[in-house]
CSV table of C-alpha atoms in Angstrom, one decimal:
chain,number,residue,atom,x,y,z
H,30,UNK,CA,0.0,0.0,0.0
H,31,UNK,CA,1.4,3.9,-0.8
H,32,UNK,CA,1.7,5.6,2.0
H,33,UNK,CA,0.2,8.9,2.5
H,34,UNK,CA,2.6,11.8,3.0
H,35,UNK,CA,1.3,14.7,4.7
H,36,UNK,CA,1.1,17.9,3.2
H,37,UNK,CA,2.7,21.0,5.3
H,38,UNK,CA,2.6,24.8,5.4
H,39,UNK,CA,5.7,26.4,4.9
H,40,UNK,CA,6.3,29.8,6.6
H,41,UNK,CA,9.4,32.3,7.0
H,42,UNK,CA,9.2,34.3,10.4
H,43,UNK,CA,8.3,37.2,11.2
H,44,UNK,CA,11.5,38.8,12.0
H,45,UNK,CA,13.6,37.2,8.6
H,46,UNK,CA,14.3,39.6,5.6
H,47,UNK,CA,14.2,38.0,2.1
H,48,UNK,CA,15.9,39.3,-1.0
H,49,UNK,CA,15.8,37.6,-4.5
H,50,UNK,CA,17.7,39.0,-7.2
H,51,UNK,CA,19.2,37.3,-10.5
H,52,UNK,CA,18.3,33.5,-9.3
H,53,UNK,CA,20.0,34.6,-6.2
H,54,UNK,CA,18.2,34.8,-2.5
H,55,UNK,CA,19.0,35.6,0.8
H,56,UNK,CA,17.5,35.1,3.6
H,57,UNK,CA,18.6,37.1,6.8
H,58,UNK,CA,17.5,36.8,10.6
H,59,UNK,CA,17.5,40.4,12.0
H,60,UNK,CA,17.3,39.1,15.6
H,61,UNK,CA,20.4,37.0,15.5
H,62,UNK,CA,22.4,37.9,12.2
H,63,UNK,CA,22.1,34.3,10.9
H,64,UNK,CA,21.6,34.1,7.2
H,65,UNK,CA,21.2,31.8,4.3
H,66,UNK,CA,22.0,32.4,0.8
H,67,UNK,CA,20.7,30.1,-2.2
H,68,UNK,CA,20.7,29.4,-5.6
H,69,UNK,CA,18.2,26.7,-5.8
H,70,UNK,CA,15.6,26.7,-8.0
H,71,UNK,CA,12.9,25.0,-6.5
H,72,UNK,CA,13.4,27.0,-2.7
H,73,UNK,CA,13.4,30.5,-4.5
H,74,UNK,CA,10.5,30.5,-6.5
H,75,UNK,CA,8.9,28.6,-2.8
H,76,UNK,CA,10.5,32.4,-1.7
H,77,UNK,CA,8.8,34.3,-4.6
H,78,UNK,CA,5.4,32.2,-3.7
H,79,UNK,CA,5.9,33.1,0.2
H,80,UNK,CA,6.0,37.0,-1.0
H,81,UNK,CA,3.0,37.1,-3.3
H,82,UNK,CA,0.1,39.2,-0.8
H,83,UNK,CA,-2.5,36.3,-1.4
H,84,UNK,CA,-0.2,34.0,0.3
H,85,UNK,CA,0.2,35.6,3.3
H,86,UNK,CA,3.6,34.6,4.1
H,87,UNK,CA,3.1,31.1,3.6
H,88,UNK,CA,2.6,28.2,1.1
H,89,UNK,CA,1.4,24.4,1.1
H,90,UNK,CA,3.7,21.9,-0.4
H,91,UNK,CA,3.9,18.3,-0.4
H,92,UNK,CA,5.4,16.2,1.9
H,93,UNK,CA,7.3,14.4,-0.9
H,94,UNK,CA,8.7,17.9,-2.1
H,95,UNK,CA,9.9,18.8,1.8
H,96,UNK,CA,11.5,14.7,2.1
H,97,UNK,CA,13.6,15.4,-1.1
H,98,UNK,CA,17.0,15.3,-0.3
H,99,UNK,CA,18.3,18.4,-1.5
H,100,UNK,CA,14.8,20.8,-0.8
H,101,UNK,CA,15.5,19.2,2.9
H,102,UNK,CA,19.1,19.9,3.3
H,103,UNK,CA,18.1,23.5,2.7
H,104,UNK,CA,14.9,23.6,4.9
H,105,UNK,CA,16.8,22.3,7.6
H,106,UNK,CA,19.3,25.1,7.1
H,107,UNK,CA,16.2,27.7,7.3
H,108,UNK,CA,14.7,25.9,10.2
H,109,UNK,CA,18.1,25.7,12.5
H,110,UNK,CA,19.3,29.5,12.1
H,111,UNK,CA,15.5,30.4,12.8
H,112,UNK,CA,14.4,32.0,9.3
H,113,UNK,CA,11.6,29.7,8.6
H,114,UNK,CA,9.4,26.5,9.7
H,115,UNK,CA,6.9,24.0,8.5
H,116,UNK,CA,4.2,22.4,10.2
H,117,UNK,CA,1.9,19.8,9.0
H,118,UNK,CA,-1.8,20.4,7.4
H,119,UNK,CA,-3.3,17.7,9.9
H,120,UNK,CA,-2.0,20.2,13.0
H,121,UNK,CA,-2.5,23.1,11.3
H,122,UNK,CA,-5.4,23.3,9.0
H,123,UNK,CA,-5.9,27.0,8.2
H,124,UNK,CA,-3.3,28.7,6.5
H,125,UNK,CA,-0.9,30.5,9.2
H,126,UNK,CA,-1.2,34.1,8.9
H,127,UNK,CA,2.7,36.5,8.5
H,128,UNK,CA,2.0,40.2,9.3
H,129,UNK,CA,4.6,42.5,7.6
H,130,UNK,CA,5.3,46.1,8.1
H,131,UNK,CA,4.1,49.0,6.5
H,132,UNK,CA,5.6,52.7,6.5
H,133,UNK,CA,3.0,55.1,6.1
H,134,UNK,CA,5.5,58.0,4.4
H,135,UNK,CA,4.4,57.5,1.4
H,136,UNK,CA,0.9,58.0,2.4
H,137,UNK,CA,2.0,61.2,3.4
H,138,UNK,CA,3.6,62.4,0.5
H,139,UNK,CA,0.9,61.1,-1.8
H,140,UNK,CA,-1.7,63.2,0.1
H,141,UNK,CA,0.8,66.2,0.2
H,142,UNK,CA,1.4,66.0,-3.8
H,143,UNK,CA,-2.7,65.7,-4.3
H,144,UNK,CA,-3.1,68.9,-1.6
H,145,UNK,CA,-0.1,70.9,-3.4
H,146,UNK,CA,1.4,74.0,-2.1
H,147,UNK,CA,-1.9,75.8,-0.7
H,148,UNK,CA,-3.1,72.5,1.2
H,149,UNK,CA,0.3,71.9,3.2
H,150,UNK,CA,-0.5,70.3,6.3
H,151,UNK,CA,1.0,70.8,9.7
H,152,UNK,CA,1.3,67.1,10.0
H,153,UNK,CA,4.3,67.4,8.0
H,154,UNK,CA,6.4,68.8,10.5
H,155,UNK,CA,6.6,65.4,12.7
H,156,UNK,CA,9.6,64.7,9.8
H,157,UNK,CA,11.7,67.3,11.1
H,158,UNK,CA,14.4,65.7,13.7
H,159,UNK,CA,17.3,67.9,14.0
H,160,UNK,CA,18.8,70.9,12.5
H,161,UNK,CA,22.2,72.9,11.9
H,162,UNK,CA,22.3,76.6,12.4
H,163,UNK,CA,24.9,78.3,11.2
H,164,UNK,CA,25.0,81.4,12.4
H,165,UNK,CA,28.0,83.3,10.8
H,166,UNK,CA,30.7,83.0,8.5
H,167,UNK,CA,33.0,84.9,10.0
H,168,UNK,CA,36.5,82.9,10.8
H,169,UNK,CA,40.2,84.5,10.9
H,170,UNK,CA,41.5,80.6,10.2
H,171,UNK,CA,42.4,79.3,7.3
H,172,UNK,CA,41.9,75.5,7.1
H,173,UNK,CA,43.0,73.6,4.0
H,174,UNK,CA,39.8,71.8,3.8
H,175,UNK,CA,37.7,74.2,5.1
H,176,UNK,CA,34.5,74.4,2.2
H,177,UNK,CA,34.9,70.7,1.8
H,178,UNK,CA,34.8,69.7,5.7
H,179,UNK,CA,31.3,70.1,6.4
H,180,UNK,CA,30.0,68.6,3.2
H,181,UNK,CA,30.7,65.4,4.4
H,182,UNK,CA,31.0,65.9,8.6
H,183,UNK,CA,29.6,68.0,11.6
H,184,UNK,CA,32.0,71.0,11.0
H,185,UNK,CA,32.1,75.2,10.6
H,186,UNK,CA,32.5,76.7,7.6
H,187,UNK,CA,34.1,79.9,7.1
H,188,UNK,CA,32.4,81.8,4.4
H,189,UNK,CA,31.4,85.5,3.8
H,190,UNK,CA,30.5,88.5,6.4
H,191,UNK,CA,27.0,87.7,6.8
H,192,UNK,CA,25.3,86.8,10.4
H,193,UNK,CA,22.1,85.5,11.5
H,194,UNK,CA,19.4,87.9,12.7
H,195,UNK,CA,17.6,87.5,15.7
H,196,UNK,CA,14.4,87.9,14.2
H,197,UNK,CA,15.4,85.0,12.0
H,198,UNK,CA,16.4,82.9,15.1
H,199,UNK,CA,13.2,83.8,17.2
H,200,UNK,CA,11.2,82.7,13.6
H,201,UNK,CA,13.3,79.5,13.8
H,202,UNK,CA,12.4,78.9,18.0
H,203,UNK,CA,8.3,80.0,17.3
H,204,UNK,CA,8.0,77.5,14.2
H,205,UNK,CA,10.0,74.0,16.1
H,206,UNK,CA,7.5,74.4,18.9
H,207,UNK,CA,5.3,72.4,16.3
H,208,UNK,CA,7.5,69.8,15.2
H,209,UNK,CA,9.0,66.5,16.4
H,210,UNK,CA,12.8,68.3,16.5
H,211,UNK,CA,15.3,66.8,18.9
H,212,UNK,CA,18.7,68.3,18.4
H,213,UNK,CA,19.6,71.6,17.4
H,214,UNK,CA,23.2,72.4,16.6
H,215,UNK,CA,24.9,75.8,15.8
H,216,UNK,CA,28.2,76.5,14.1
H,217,UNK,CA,30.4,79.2,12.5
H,218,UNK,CA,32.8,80.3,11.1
H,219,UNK,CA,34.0,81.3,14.6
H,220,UNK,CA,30.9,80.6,16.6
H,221,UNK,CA,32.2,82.4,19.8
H,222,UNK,CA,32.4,85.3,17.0
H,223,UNK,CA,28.7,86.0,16.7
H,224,UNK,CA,27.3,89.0,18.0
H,225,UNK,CA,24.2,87.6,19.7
H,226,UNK,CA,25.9,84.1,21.1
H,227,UNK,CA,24.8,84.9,24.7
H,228,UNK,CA,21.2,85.3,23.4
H,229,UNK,CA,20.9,81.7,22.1
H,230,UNK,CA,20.1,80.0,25.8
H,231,UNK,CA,16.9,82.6,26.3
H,232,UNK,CA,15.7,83.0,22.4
H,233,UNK,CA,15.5,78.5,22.9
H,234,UNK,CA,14.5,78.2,25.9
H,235,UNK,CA,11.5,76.4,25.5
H,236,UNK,CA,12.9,73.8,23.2
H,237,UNK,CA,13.3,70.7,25.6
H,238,UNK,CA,15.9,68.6,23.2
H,239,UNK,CA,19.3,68.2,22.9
H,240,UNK,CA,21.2,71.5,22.1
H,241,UNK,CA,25.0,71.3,20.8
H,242,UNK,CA,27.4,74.2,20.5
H,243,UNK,CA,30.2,73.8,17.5
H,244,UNK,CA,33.3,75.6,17.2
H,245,UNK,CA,37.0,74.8,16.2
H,246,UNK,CA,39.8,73.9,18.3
H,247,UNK,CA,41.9,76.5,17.0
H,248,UNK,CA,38.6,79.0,17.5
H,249,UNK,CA,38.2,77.8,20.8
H,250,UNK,CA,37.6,80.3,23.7
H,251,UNK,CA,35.0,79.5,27.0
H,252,UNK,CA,31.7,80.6,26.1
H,253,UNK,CA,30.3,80.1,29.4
H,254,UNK,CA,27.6,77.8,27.9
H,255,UNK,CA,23.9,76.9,30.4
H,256,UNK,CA,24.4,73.3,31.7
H,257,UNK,CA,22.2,71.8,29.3
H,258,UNK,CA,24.2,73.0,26.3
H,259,UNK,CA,26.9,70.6,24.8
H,260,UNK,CA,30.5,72.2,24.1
H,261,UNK,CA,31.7,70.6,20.8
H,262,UNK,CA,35.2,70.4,19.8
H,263,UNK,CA,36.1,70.4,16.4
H,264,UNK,CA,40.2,69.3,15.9
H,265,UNK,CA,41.6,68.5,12.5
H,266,UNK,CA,44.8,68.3,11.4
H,267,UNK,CA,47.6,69.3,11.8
H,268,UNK,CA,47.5,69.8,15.0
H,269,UNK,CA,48.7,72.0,18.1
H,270,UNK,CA,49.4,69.2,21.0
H,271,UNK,CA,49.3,71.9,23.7
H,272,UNK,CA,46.0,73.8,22.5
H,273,UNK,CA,44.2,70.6,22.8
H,274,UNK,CA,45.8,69.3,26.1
H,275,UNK,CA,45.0,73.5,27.5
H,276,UNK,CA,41.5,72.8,26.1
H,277,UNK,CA,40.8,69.2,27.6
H,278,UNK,CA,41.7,70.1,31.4
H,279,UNK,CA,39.5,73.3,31.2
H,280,UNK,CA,36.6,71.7,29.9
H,281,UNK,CA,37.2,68.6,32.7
H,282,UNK,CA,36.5,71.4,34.7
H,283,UNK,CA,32.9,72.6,33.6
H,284,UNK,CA,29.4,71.2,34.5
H,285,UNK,CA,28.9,71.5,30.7
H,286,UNK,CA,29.4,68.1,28.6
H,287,UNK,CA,32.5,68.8,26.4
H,288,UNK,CA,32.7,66.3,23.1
H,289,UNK,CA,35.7,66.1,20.6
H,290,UNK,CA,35.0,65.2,16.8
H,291,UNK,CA,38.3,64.3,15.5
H,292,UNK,CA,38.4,64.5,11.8
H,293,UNK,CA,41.0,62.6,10.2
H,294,UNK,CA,42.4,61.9,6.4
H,295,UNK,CA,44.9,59.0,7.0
H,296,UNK,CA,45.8,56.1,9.0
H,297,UNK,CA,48.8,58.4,10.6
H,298,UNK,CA,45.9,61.4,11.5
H,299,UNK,CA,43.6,58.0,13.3
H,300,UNK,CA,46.5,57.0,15.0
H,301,UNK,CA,47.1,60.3,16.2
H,302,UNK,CA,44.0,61.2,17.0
H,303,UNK,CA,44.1,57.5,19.4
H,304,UNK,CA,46.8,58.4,20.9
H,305,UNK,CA,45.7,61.9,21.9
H,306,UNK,CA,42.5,60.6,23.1
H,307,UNK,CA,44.3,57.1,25.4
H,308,UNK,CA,47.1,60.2,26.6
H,309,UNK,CA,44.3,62.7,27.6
H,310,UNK,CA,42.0,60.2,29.2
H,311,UNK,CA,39.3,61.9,26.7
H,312,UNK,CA,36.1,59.7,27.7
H,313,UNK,CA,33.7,62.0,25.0
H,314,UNK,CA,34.6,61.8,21.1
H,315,UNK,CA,34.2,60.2,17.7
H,316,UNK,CA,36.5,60.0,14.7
H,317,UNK,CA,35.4,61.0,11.7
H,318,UNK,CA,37.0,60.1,8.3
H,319,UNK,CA,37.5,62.8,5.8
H,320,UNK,CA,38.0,62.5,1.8
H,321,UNK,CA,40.5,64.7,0.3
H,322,UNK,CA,40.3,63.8,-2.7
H,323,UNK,CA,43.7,61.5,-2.6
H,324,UNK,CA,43.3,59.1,-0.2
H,325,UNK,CA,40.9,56.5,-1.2
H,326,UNK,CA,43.5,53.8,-0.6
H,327,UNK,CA,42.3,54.9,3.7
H,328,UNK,CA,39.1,55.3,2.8
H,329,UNK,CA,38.9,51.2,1.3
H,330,UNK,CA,40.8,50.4,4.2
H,331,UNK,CA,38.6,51.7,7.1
H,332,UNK,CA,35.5,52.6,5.9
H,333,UNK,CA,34.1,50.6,3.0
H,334,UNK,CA,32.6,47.5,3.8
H,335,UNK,CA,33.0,43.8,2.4
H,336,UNK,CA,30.1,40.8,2.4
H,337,UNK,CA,31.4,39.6,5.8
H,338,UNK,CA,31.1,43.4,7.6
H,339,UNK,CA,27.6,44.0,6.3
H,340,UNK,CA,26.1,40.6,7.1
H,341,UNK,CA,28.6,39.5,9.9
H,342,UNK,CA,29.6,42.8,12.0
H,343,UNK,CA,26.2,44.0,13.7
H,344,UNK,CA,23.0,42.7,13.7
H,345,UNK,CA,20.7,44.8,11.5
H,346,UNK,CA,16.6,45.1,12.7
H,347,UNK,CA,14.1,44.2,10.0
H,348,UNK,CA,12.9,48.1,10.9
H,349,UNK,CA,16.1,49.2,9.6
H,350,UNK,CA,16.1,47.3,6.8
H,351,UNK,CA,12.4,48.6,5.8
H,352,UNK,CA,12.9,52.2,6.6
H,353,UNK,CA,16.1,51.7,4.2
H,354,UNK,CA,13.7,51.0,1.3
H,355,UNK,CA,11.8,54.3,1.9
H,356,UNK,CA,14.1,56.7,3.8
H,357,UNK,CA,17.5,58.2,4.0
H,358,UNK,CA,18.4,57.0,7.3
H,359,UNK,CA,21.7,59.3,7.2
H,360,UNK,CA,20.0,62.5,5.9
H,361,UNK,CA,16.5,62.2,6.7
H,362,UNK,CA,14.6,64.7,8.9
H,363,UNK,CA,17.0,67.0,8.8
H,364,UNK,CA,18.0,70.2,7.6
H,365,UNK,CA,20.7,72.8,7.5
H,366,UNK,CA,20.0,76.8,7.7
H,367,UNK,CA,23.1,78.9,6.7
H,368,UNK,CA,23.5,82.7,8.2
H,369,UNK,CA,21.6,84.3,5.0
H,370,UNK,CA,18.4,82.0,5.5
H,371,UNK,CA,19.0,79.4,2.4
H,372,UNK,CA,18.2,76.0,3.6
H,373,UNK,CA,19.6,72.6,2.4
H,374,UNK,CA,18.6,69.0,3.7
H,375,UNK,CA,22.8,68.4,2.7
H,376,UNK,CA,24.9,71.0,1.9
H,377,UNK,CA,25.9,70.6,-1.7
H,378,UNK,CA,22.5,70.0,-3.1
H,379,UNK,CA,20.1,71.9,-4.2
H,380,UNK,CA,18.8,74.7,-2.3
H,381,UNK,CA,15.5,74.3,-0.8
H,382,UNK,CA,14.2,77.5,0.4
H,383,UNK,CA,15.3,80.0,2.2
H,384,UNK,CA,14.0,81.5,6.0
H,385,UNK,CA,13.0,84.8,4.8
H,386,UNK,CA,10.3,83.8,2.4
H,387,UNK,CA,9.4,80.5,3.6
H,388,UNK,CA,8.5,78.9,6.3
H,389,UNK,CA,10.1,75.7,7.8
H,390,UNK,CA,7.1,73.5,6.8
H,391,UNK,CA,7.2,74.6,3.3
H,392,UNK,CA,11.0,73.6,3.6
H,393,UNK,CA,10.1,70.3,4.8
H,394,UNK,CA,7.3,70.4,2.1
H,395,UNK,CA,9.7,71.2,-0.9
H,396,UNK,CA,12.3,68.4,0.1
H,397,UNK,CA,9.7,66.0,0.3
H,398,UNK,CA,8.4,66.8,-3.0
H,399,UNK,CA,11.8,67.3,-4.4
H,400,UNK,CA,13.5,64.8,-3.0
H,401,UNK,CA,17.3,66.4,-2.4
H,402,UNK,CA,18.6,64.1,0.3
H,403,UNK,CA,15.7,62.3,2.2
H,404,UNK,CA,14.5,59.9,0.4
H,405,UNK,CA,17.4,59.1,-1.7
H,406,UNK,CA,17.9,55.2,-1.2
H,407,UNK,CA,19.4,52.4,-3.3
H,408,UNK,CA,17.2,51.9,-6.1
H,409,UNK,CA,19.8,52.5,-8.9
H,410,UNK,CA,22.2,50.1,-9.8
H,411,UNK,CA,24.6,48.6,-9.2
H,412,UNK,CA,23.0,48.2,-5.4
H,413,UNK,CA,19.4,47.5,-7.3
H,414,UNK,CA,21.2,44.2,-8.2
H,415,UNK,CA,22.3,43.6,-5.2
H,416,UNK,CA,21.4,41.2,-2.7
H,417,UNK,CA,22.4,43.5,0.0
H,418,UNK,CA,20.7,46.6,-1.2
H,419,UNK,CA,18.5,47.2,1.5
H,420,UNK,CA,20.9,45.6,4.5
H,421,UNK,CA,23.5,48.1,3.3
H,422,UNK,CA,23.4,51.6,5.2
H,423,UNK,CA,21.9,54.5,3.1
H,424,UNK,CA,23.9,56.6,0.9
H,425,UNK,CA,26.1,59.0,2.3
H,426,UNK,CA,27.9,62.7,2.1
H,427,UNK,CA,30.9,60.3,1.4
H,428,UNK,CA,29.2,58.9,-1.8
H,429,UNK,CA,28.7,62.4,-3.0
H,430,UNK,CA,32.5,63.5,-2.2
H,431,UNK,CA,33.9,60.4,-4.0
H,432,UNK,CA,31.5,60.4,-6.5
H,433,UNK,CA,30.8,56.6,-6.3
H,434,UNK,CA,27.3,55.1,-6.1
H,435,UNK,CA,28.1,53.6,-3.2
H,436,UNK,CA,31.2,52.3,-0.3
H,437,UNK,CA,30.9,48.8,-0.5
H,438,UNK,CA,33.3,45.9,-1.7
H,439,UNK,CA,31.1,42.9,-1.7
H,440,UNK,CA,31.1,42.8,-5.4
């Protein structure tokens, strides 16, 4: 007599990422970092099937089809690094039920392209996060990289005469009362330079989020900031050794929170910098690689990534991964306001409106429409053809300064 093989419902978890490009899939656990790549046939289009919405994340098969040796070697694979299961029609008979994620942006910008300019609703500013403010271009340094530094980094930039208005600052503390802001930082040029700095702590002083002050080392003079204020150290290099030891031990010496952002070109400037922070016992900083133009060969080194530091280094949450597909997770939310009012969501794109005619929402309004920076993701190729597309971090200011499409080495 035949025996009777069970049919069973194949399903992939909740919390596992698929991608299927070019008879290619991977499959990725974004609780663990486990991950399975495949080329066979029969388990991808069982993928494709698993994605179609009628399916709802999961597919009958036969028995005899999930017995086979080669469809089982591979199920067994999905089943032990926790990416999928199967259980058995007679336990299960209705069809088990995956829930995936939805982003509602697009919602949003859909409604906002059908209201146009004269329906622009307030809702809109929930996607403002954070925003530079630079209030003057004034600087007596002359830095070798100094219009290229904050194109890629947090950094002042010296540029002409031209200072921020109160009025305009008071417009910019009346209109973030509305939105869902939660850091605001403020550079020069010299920033201890600008006429109205002591006015800063009373024109915000309803703003309950973060608030971070930004000048450079070689700028650097006590500026007697409120407790709740950051002090933000800007060093590049070359370096003074004693301006930065003078400036560590006074700031140890403040209620204020003092951070250094070293920014660094080459594996000498890094090891520097580590040195400087291990001799100095500096417990607040980041390093922050720089692209001059001539130093790629650092740039491949530490901070382009291969297969193995995408998939292997951190585990990456499925939310990431989805916002990835609809969001700029480096540029998005924010924006940058230069001393004559123009405002960028990156500096080096195009101009988005400017604080004397418009207001912020109609800012946040034109760079959703326009799409500068925020939702610029990778959806042209090569990353389209990529099996990593979405696991990859968003593009970058780097990108843009190297003029590459992206700063990975898995292919």
């Amino acid at each position: 007599m035949k025996e009777n093989i069970e049919d069973y419902w194949i399903y992939i978890l909740p919390h596992t990422y698929c991608n299927m490009k070019n008879g290619c899939a991977l499959m990725y656990n974004t609780l663990t970092a486990e991950y399975l790549e495949t080329k066979d046939r029969t388990m991808i289009s069982l993928l494709e099937e698993l994605h179609e919405e009628k399916n709802l994340g999961a597919v009958r098969i036969s028995g005899t089809l999930l017995q086979s040796d080669t469809f089982n070697r591979i199920f067994k694979d999905i089943v032990s690094k926790g990416l999928g299961n199967a259980i058995s029609t007679c336990e299960q008979r209705e069809r088990p039920i995956q829930m995936m994620p939805v982003l509602n942006l697009q919602q949003d910008i859909d409604k906002m392209k059908t209201m146009g300019d004269f329906g622009i609703g307030e809702y809109l500013y929930k996607y403002l996060w954070e925003i530079d403010i630079y209030l003057s271009g004034k600087c007596s340094q002359d830095c070798l990289y100094c219009s290229w530094y904050s194109k890629q980094v947090r950094c002042c930039r010296k540029g002409d005469e031209h200072e921020m208005s109160v009025d305009m600052l008071l417009g910019i503390a009346e209109q973030i009362k509305r939105t869902a802001l939660m850091k605001i930082n403020f550079y020069g040029g010299n920033i201890a330079a600008y006429r109205y700095i002591r006015d800063i702590d009373n024109i915000f002083r309803d703003f309950k989020g973060e608030i971070r002050v930004f000048n450079h080392l070689n700028n650097w003079t006590d500026l007697d900031l409120p407790q709740h204020f950051s002090n933000n150290i800007i060093v590049t290099f070359p370096l003074d050794h004693k301006s930065i030891k003078d400036v560590v031990e006074y700031s140890n010496n403040k209620n204020y929170q003092t951070v250094f952002h070293f920014i660094v070109s080459s594996e000498t400037e890094y090891a520097e910098a580590e040195s400087l922070i291990e001799n100095l016992v500096i417990k607040r900083f980041d390093i922050l690689p720089f692209y001059t133009g001539y130093n790629e060969d650092f740039f491949t080194k530490f901070v382009m990534q291969d297969k193995k530091d995408i998939l292997s280094d951190n585990i990456i949450p499925f939310r990431r991964i989805f916002s990835h597909q609809k969001m700029n997770g480096n540029f998005f939310g924010k924006l940058t306001v230069l001393p004559d009012g123009t405002v960028y969501a990156v500096l080096g794109e195009k101009c988005i409106g400017n604080l004397h005619n418009d207001t912020l929402l109609k800012v946040i309004y034109n760079e959703l429409s326009e799409n500068t920076a925020w939702r610029c993701v990778r959806d042209k190729k090569p990353c389209s053809d990529c099996l990593l597309q979405y696991l990859c971090p968003s593009p970058s200011a780097y990108e843009k300064a190297m003029d590459r499409s992206n700063l990975c080495l898995a292919k």
